[in-house]
Coordinates of C-alpha atoms in Angstrom, one line a residue:
X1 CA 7.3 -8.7 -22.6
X2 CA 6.0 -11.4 -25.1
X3 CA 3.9 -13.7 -23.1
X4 CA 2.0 -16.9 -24.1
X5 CA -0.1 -18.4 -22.1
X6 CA 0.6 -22.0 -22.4
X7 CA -2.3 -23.5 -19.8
X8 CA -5.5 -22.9 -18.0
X9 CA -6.9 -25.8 -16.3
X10 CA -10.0 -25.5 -13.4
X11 CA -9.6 -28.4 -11.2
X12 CA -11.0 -29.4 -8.2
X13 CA -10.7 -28.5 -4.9
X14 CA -9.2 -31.8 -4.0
X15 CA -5.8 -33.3 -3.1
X16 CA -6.6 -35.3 -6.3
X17 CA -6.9 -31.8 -7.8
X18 CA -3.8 -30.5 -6.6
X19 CA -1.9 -34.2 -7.4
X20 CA -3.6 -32.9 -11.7
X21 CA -1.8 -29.3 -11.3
X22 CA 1.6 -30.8 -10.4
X23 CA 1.7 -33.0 -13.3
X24 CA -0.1 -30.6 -15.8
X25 CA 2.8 -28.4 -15.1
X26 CA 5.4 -31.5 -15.4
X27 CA 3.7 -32.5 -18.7
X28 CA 3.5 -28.6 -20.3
X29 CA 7.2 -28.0 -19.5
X30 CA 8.7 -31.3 -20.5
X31 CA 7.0 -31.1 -23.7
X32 CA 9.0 -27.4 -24.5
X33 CA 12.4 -29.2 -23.1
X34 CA 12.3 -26.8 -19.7
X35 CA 13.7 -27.6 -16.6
X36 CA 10.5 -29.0 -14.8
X37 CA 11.3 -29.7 -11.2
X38 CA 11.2 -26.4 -9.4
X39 CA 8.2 -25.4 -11.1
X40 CA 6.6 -28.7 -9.9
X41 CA 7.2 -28.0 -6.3
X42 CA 5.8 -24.5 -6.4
X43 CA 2.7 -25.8 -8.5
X44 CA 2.6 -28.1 -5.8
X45 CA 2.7 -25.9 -2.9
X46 CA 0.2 -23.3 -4.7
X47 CA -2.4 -25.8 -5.1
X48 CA -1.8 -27.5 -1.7
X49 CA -2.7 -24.2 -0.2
X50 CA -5.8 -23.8 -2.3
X51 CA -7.4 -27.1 -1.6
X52 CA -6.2 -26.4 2.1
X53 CA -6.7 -22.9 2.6
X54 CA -8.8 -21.7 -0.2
X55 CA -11.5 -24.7 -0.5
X56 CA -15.0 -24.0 -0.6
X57 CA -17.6 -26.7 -1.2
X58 CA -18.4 -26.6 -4.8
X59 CA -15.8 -24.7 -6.3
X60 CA -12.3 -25.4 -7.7
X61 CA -9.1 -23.8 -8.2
X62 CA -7.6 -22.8 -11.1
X63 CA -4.5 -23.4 -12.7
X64 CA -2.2 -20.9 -15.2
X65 CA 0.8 -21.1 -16.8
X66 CA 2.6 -18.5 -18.4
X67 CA 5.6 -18.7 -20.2
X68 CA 7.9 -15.5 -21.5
X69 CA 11.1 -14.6 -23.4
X70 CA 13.9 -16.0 -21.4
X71 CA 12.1 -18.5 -20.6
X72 CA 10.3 -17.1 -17.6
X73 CA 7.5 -19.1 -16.1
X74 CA 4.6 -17.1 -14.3
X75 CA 2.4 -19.7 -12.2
X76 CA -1.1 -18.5 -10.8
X77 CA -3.4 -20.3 -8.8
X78 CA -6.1 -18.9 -7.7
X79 CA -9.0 -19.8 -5.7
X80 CA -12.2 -18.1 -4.1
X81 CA -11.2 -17.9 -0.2
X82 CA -9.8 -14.5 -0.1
X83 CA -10.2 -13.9 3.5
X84 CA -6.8 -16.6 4.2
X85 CA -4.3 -14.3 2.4
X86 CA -0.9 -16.0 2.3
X87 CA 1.8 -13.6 4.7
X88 CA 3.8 -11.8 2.7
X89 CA 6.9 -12.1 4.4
X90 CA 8.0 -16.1 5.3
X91 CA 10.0 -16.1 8.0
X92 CA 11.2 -19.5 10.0
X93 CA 8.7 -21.9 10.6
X94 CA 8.3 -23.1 14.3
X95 CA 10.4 -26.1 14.0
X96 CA 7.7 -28.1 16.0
X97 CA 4.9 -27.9 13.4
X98 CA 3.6 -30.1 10.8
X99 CA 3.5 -27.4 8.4
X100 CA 3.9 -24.1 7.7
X101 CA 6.7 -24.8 5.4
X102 CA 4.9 -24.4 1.5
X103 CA 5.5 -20.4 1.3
X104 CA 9.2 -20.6 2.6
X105 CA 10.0 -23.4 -0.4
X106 CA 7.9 -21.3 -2.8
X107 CA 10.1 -17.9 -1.8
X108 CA 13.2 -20.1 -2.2
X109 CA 12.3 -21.6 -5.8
X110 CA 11.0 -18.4 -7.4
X111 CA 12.5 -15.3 -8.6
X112 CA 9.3 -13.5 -6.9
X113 CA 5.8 -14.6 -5.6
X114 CA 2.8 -12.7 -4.6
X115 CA -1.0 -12.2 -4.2
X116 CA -3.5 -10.9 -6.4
X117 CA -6.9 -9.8 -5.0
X118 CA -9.6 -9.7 -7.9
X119 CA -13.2 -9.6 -8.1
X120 CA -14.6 -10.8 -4.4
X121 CA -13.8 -13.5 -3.8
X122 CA -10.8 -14.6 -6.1
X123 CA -7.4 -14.3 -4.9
X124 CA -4.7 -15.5 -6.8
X125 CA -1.3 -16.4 -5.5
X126 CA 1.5 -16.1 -8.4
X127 CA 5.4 -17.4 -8.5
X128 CA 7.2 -16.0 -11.1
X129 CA 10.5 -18.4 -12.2
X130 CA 13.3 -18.0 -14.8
X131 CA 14.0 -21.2 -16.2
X132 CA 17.2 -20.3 -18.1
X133 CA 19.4 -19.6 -15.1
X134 CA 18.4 -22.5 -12.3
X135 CA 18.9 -22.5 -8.9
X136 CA 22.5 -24.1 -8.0
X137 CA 21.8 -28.1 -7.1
X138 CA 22.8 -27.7 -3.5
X139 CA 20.2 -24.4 -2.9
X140 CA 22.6 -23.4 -0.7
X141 CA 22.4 -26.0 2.3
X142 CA 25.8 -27.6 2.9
X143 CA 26.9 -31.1 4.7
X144 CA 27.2 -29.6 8.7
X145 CA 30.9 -31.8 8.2
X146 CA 32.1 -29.8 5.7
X147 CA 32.2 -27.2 8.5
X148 CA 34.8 -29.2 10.3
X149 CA 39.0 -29.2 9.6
X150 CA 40.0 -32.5 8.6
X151 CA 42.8 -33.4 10.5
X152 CA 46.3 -33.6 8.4
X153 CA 47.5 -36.9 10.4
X154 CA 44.2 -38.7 9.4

């Protein structure tokens, strides 16, 4: 697979931080003319879990982009908190939490995701996307009335 990595960026640990990933990603695919969107959410996820999850004082996360024939888009972000290990399987959040929500979106958006253990203590979450053939608008949810009959003598 022809691959070019088309960014690295180190940013901090920081909502701030996370806020610099998303539109990195924005600017580095809407300068190549691909579909941008998507990949911004799962940029945005990915980094909201680092600075959540993965933060330790003084250090930062970092960004990666990869981009392959097809286009696919390989996003890795990885931080040095390997000890909170996303759950590989997302299942229903409870509907009564705040969150909980980020891995579920990123599992719906991306052809595949997973987690890379390096070195102690890196770990790197990844979403890999394909860019040529999007996701339907819709995503699959539907309008609950469409489930209905509409009645002939309306």
């Amino acid at each position: 697979m022809n691959q070019e990595t088309s960014l690295v960026a180190t940013l901090p640990s920081t909502p701030r931080g996370a806020r610099a990933a998303r539109a990195l990603t924005v600017a580095q695919l809407a300068e190549r003319k691909l579909p941008f969107e998507d990949a911004a959410q799962v940029v945005a996820e990915l980094a909201a879990n680092a600075v959540t999850h993965g933060r330790v004082r003084g250090r930062d996360f970092r960004l990666v982009l990869h981009l392959a024939q097809g286009p696919t888009l390989r996003i890795e972000v990885s931080d040095t908190r390997r000890e909170f290990e996303p759950a590989a399987a997302c299942g229903a959040p409870d509907p009564e939490a705040e969150s909980g929500r980020g891995l579920v979106l990123v599992s719906a958006l991306a052809s595949r995701w997973g987690t890379d253990l390096g070195p102690t203590p890196l770990k790197t979450v990844w979403a890999e996307m394909d860019l040529a053939s999007p996701i339907s608008s819709d995503r699959g949810f539907h309008d609950p009335v469409d489930q209905y009959p509409v009645p002939h003598d309306a």
